[in-house]
mmCIF file of C-alpha atoms and ligand atoms in Angstrom:
data_model
loop_
_atom_site.group_PDB
_atom_site.id
_atom_site.type_symbol
_atom_site.label_atom_id
_atom_site.label_comp_id
_atom_site.label_asym_id
_atom_site.label_seq_id
_atom_site.Cartn_x
_atom_site.Cartn_y
_atom_site.Cartn_z
ATOM 1 C CA MET A 1 148.832 225.020 118.144
ATOM 2 C CA HIS A 2 148.621 223.386 121.403
ATOM 3 C CA ALA A 3 144.877 222.993 121.264
ATOM 4 C CA ASN A 4 145.099 221.448 117.837
ATOM 5 C CA SER A 5 147.852 218.953 118.758
ATOM 6 C CA SER A 6 145.788 217.762 121.944
ATOM 7 C CA ARG A 7 142.738 217.335 119.913
ATOM 8 C CA PHE A 8 144.791 215.255 117.423
ATOM 9 C CA LEU A 9 146.089 213.184 120.289
ATOM 10 C CA THR A 10 142.635 212.707 121.739
ATOM 11 C CA ALA A 11 141.518 211.463 118.292
ATOM 12 C CA ALA A 12 144.531 209.209 118.219
ATOM 13 C CA PHE A 13 143.856 207.662 121.609
ATOM 14 C CA ALA A 14 140.226 207.114 120.667
ATOM 15 C CA ALA A 15 141.255 205.216 117.512
ATOM 16 C CA ILE A 16 143.650 203.162 119.446
ATOM 17 C CA ALA A 17 140.901 202.336 122.085
ATOM 18 C CA LEU A 18 138.610 201.423 119.264
ATOM 19 C CA SER A 19 141.000 199.025 117.758
ATOM 20 C CA LEU A 20 141.802 197.531 121.103
ATOM 21 C CA SER A 21 138.167 196.960 121.953
ATOM 22 C CA ALA A 22 137.843 195.354 118.415
ATOM 23 C CA CYS A 23 140.568 193.003 119.114
ATOM 24 C CA GLY A 24 139.203 192.110 122.570
ATOM 25 C CA GLY A 25 135.688 191.273 121.144
ATOM 26 C CA GLU A 26 136.267 187.605 120.740
ATOM 27 C CA PRO A 27 138.652 185.373 122.611
ATOM 28 C CA GLY A 28 141.423 184.137 120.421
ATOM 29 C CA PRO A 29 142.984 180.733 120.740
ATOM 30 C CA VAL A 30 145.201 180.139 123.770
ATOM 31 C CA ASP A 31 148.809 180.511 122.619
ATOM 32 C CA ALA A 32 151.132 178.530 124.813
ATOM 33 C CA SER A 33 154.241 179.465 122.908
ATOM 34 C CA ALA A 34 156.541 182.481 123.413
ATOM 35 C CA GLY A 35 154.770 184.153 120.677
ATOM 36 C CA GLU A 36 156.467 185.499 117.531
ATOM 37 C CA PRO A 37 160.171 185.579 117.570
ATOM 38 C CA PRO A 38 161.606 189.212 117.960
ATOM 39 C CA LEU A 39 163.364 188.926 114.699
ATOM 40 C CA ALA A 40 160.714 187.304 112.606
ATOM 41 C CA GLY A 41 160.688 188.658 109.185
ATOM 42 C CA ALA A 42 163.734 190.695 109.635
ATOM 43 C CA ASP A 43 166.097 190.924 106.576
ATOM 44 C CA ILE A 44 169.169 189.449 108.435
ATOM 45 C CA GLY A 45 171.273 186.695 107.294
ATOM 46 C CA GLY A 46 171.811 185.001 103.805
ATOM 47 C CA ASP A 47 174.067 182.729 101.864
ATOM 48 C CA PHE A 48 177.550 183.278 102.539
ATOM 49 C CA GLU A 49 180.649 181.375 101.406
ATOM 50 C CA LEU A 50 183.379 181.203 103.968
ATOM 51 C CA ILE A 51 186.436 179.246 104.903
ATOM 52 C CA ASP A 52 186.737 176.926 107.927
ATOM 53 C CA LYS A 53 189.837 175.842 109.920
ATOM 54 C CA ASN A 54 190.797 173.154 107.366
ATOM 55 C CA GLY A 55 190.477 175.559 104.495
ATOM 56 C CA LYS A 56 187.179 174.066 103.299
ATOM 57 C CA THR A 57 184.334 176.090 101.874
ATOM 58 C CA VAL A 58 181.486 176.421 104.045
ATOM 59 C CA SER A 59 178.144 177.807 102.979
ATOM 60 C CA TRP A 60 175.053 179.123 104.880
ATOM 61 C CA SER A 61 173.047 176.491 103.039
ATOM 62 C CA ASP A 62 175.111 173.809 104.463
ATOM 63 C CA PHE A 63 173.381 174.337 107.739
ATOM 64 C CA GLN A 64 169.926 173.765 106.273
ATOM 65 C CA GLY A 65 167.716 172.064 109.032
ATOM 66 C CA GLN A 66 169.815 173.269 111.758
ATOM 67 C CA TYR A 67 169.267 176.155 114.160
ATOM 68 C CA ARG A 68 172.273 178.510 113.967
ATOM 69 C CA ILE A 69 174.043 180.776 116.454
ATOM 70 C CA VAL A 70 176.034 183.260 114.536
ATOM 71 C CA TYR A 71 178.555 185.786 116.242
ATOM 72 C CA PHE A 72 180.984 188.151 114.305
ATOM 73 C CA GLY A 73 184.270 189.018 116.065
ATOM 74 C CA PHE A 74 187.952 188.646 115.902
ATOM 75 C CA ALA A 75 190.309 186.162 117.531
ATOM 76 C CA TYR A 76 192.768 188.883 118.942
ATOM 77 C CA CYS A 77 189.758 190.730 120.701
ATOM 78 C CA PRO A 78 191.073 191.150 124.251
ATOM 79 C CA ASP A 79 187.876 190.785 126.212
ATOM 80 C CA ILE A 80 184.432 191.226 124.451
ATOM 81 C CA CYS A 81 184.434 188.524 121.941
ATOM 82 C CA PRO A 82 185.933 185.794 124.216
ATOM 83 C CA THR A 83 183.469 186.711 127.032
ATOM 84 C CA ASP A 84 180.619 186.673 124.553
ATOM 85 C CA MET A 85 181.693 183.442 123.161
ATOM 86 C CA GLN A 86 182.279 181.798 126.671
ATOM 87 C CA ARG A 87 178.788 182.827 127.795
ATOM 88 C CA THR A 88 177.163 181.741 124.531
ATOM 89 C CA ILE A 89 178.681 178.299 124.484
ATOM 90 C CA GLN A 90 178.103 177.768 128.202
ATOM 91 C CA GLY A 91 174.610 178.821 127.591
ATOM 92 C CA LEU A 92 174.187 176.273 124.650
ATOM 93 C CA GLU A 93 175.658 173.582 126.821
ATOM 94 C CA GLY A 94 173.314 174.256 129.583
ATOM 95 C CA PHE A 95 170.326 174.010 127.155
ATOM 96 C CA ALA A 96 171.763 170.916 125.601
ATOM 97 C CA ALA A 97 172.033 169.271 128.981
ATOM 98 C CA GLN A 98 168.350 170.039 129.659
ATOM 99 C CA GLU A 99 167.205 169.144 126.034
ATOM 100 C CA PRO A 100 169.720 166.789 124.430
ATOM 101 C CA GLU A 101 167.869 166.304 121.246
ATOM 102 C CA LEU A 102 167.155 169.986 120.666
ATOM 103 C CA GLY A 103 170.607 171.075 121.642
ATOM 104 C CA ALA A 104 171.990 168.623 118.882
ATOM 105 C CA LYS A 105 170.003 170.685 116.402
ATOM 106 C CA VAL A 106 171.933 173.828 117.152
ATOM 107 C CA ALA A 107 175.213 174.805 115.171
ATOM 108 C CA ALA A 108 177.253 177.679 116.618
ATOM 109 C CA MET A 109 179.645 179.675 114.651
ATOM 110 C CA PHE A 110 182.261 182.369 115.083
ATOM 111 C CA ILE A 111 182.952 184.372 112.019
ATOM 112 C CA THR A 112 185.903 186.720 111.939
ATOM 113 C CA ILE A 113 185.701 190.337 110.782
ATOM 114 C CA ASP A 114 189.523 190.375 110.754
ATOM 115 C CA PRO A 115 190.448 188.091 108.025
ATOM 116 C CA GLU A 116 193.857 189.677 107.659
ATOM 117 C CA ARG A 117 195.020 188.137 110.766
ATOM 118 C CA ASP A 118 192.532 185.434 111.485
ATOM 119 C CA THR A 119 193.698 182.713 109.134
ATOM 120 C CA PRO A 120 191.834 179.394 109.135
ATOM 121 C CA GLU A 121 194.271 178.062 111.655
ATOM 122 C CA VAL A 122 194.020 181.005 113.926
ATOM 123 C CA VAL A 123 190.083 181.239 113.841
ATOM 124 C CA GLY A 124 190.093 177.408 114.261
ATOM 125 C CA GLU A 125 192.124 177.528 117.603
ATOM 126 C CA PHE A 126 190.122 180.421 118.915
ATOM 127 C CA ALA A 127 186.861 178.528 118.314
ATOM 128 C CA ASN A 128 188.212 175.340 119.750
ATOM 129 C CA ALA A 129 189.288 177.013 122.934
ATOM 130 C CA PHE A 130 185.593 177.387 123.755
ATOM 131 C CA SER A 131 184.206 174.146 122.147
ATOM 132 C CA GLU A 132 185.176 171.597 119.714
ATOM 133 C CA ASP A 133 181.734 172.149 118.287
ATOM 134 C CA LEU A 134 182.094 175.867 117.703
ATOM 135 C CA ILE A 135 182.783 176.456 114.022
ATOM 136 C CA GLY A 136 185.301 179.055 113.317
ATOM 137 C CA LEU A 137 185.066 180.690 109.998
ATOM 138 C CA THR A 138 187.083 183.136 107.952
ATOM 139 C CA GLY A 139 187.444 184.112 104.311
ATOM 140 C CA THR A 140 188.848 186.578 101.857
ATOM 141 C CA PRO A 141 188.131 190.128 102.767
ATOM 142 C CA GLU A 142 185.437 190.261 100.059
ATOM 143 C CA GLN A 143 183.841 187.089 101.468
ATOM 144 C CA ILE A 144 183.887 188.587 105.023
ATOM 145 C CA ALA A 145 182.464 191.821 103.889
ATOM 146 C CA ASP A 146 179.718 190.128 101.924
ATOM 147 C CA ALA A 147 178.738 188.096 104.994
ATOM 148 C CA ALA A 148 178.818 190.932 107.410
ATOM 149 C CA SER A 149 176.844 192.992 105.187
ATOM 150 C CA LYS A 150 174.032 190.214 104.954
ATOM 151 C CA PHE A 151 174.063 189.879 108.718
ATOM 152 C CA ARG A 152 173.863 193.620 109.303
ATOM 153 C CA VAL A 153 177.196 193.622 111.070
ATOM 154 C CA PHE A 154 179.325 196.698 111.298
ATOM 155 C CA TYR A 155 183.197 196.510 111.531
ATOM 156 C CA ALA A 156 186.258 198.749 111.124
ATOM 157 C CA ARG A 157 189.835 198.671 111.973
ATOM 158 C CA GLY A 158 190.146 200.455 115.296
ATOM 159 C CA GLU A 159 193.104 201.875 117.365
ATOM 160 C CA GLU A 160 196.436 200.428 117.773
ATOM 161 C CA SER A 161 196.531 198.139 120.882
ATOM 162 C CA GLU A 162 199.034 198.494 123.599
ATOM 163 C CA ALA A 163 200.352 194.921 123.031
ATOM 164 C CA GLY A 164 201.024 195.904 119.468
ATOM 165 C CA GLY A 165 198.924 195.297 116.382
ATOM 166 C CA TYR A 166 195.506 196.792 116.325
ATOM 167 C CA LEU A 167 191.999 196.566 117.662
ATOM 168 C CA MET A 168 188.715 196.086 115.678
ATOM 169 C CA ASP A 169 185.566 197.909 116.262
ATOM 170 C CA HIS A 170 182.678 195.539 115.572
ATOM 171 C CA SER A 171 178.866 195.007 116.288
ATOM 172 C CA ARG A 172 178.300 192.840 119.283
ATOM 173 C CA ILE A 173 175.182 190.650 118.432
ATOM 174 C CA VAL A 174 174.606 186.953 119.132
ATOM 175 C CA TYR A 175 172.136 185.830 116.607
ATOM 176 C CA LEU A 176 169.814 182.900 116.694
ATOM 177 C CA PHE A 177 168.440 181.499 113.371
ATOM 178 C CA GLY A 178 166.139 178.812 112.615
ATOM 179 C CA PRO A 179 166.372 175.634 110.643
ATOM 180 C CA ASP A 180 165.544 177.368 107.229
ATOM 181 C CA GLY A 181 168.105 180.269 108.024
ATOM 182 C CA GLU A 182 165.289 182.669 109.282
ATOM 183 C CA PRO A 183 166.317 185.168 111.988
ATOM 184 C CA LEU A 184 164.635 184.351 115.361
ATOM 185 C CA ALA A 185 166.246 186.333 118.157
ATOM 186 C CA THR A 186 169.343 187.631 119.576
ATOM 187 C CA LEU A 187 170.943 185.853 122.534
ATOM 188 C CA PRO A 188 171.641 187.909 125.766
ATOM 189 C CA ALA A 189 175.244 186.965 126.294
ATOM 190 C CA ASP A 190 175.811 190.218 127.991
ATOM 191 C CA GLN A 191 173.438 188.935 130.791
ATOM 192 C CA GLY A 192 175.264 185.646 131.311
ATOM 193 C CA ALA A 193 175.096 181.969 130.267
ATOM 194 C CA GLU A 194 171.774 181.196 131.961
ATOM 195 C CA ALA A 195 170.002 184.019 130.216
ATOM 196 C CA VAL A 196 171.278 182.484 127.029
ATOM 197 C CA THR A 197 169.905 179.148 127.885
ATOM 198 C CA GLN A 198 166.565 180.655 128.640
ATOM 199 C CA GLU A 199 166.421 182.315 125.354
ATOM 200 C CA LEU A 200 167.337 179.153 123.566
ATOM 201 C CA ALA A 201 164.575 177.253 125.277
ATOM 202 C CA LYS A 202 162.049 179.923 123.973
ATOM 203 C CA TRP A 203 162.820 179.336 120.311
ATOM 204 C CA VAL A 204 164.647 175.940 119.697
ATOM 205 C CA LYS A 205 161.593 173.418 119.410
HETATM 206 NI NI1 LIG B 301 185.424 191.721 120.079
#
């Protein structure tokens, strides 16, 4: 059994070595870019219909031509969501300071996964606390469930909070999408604003 599996491994390594040497045979074109975006081709994102702070319907397709930062969370989140949003917006502002024209091509949106409490007014106030340019979005429970599913975001009602009310469990992902709505990368808000700026500089061209 062991002998067989090691023979198999040897054959596998030989095959890998062959394919590597085949690739290395001819020098390819020099690629000065950051390479393929990590989320290229992933089935993430899609046409949502949500509601902004003024009660106006907003669609994913309204952002055609713009890069998009998308984060799902909830306004009553005691720590994670505000921290992620603060670092994300600081990172975007840092990028925009370096590259004003490119920075202007990036729309940032915060989508609530707690539509019961996060009315248009509440989500608008939450977003405004970080930047007037951050777009706060809510919707009916069905609209939120549809958007979260398209963006591969998990959420569920969590435990009761000490302050009264309840917490929400949710995915913690800062997505970056390209001008056609294609997923590009996640932004490392957990590593701080500077890391977000550097990641934006890799993909926003
Ligand atoms: Ni949160």
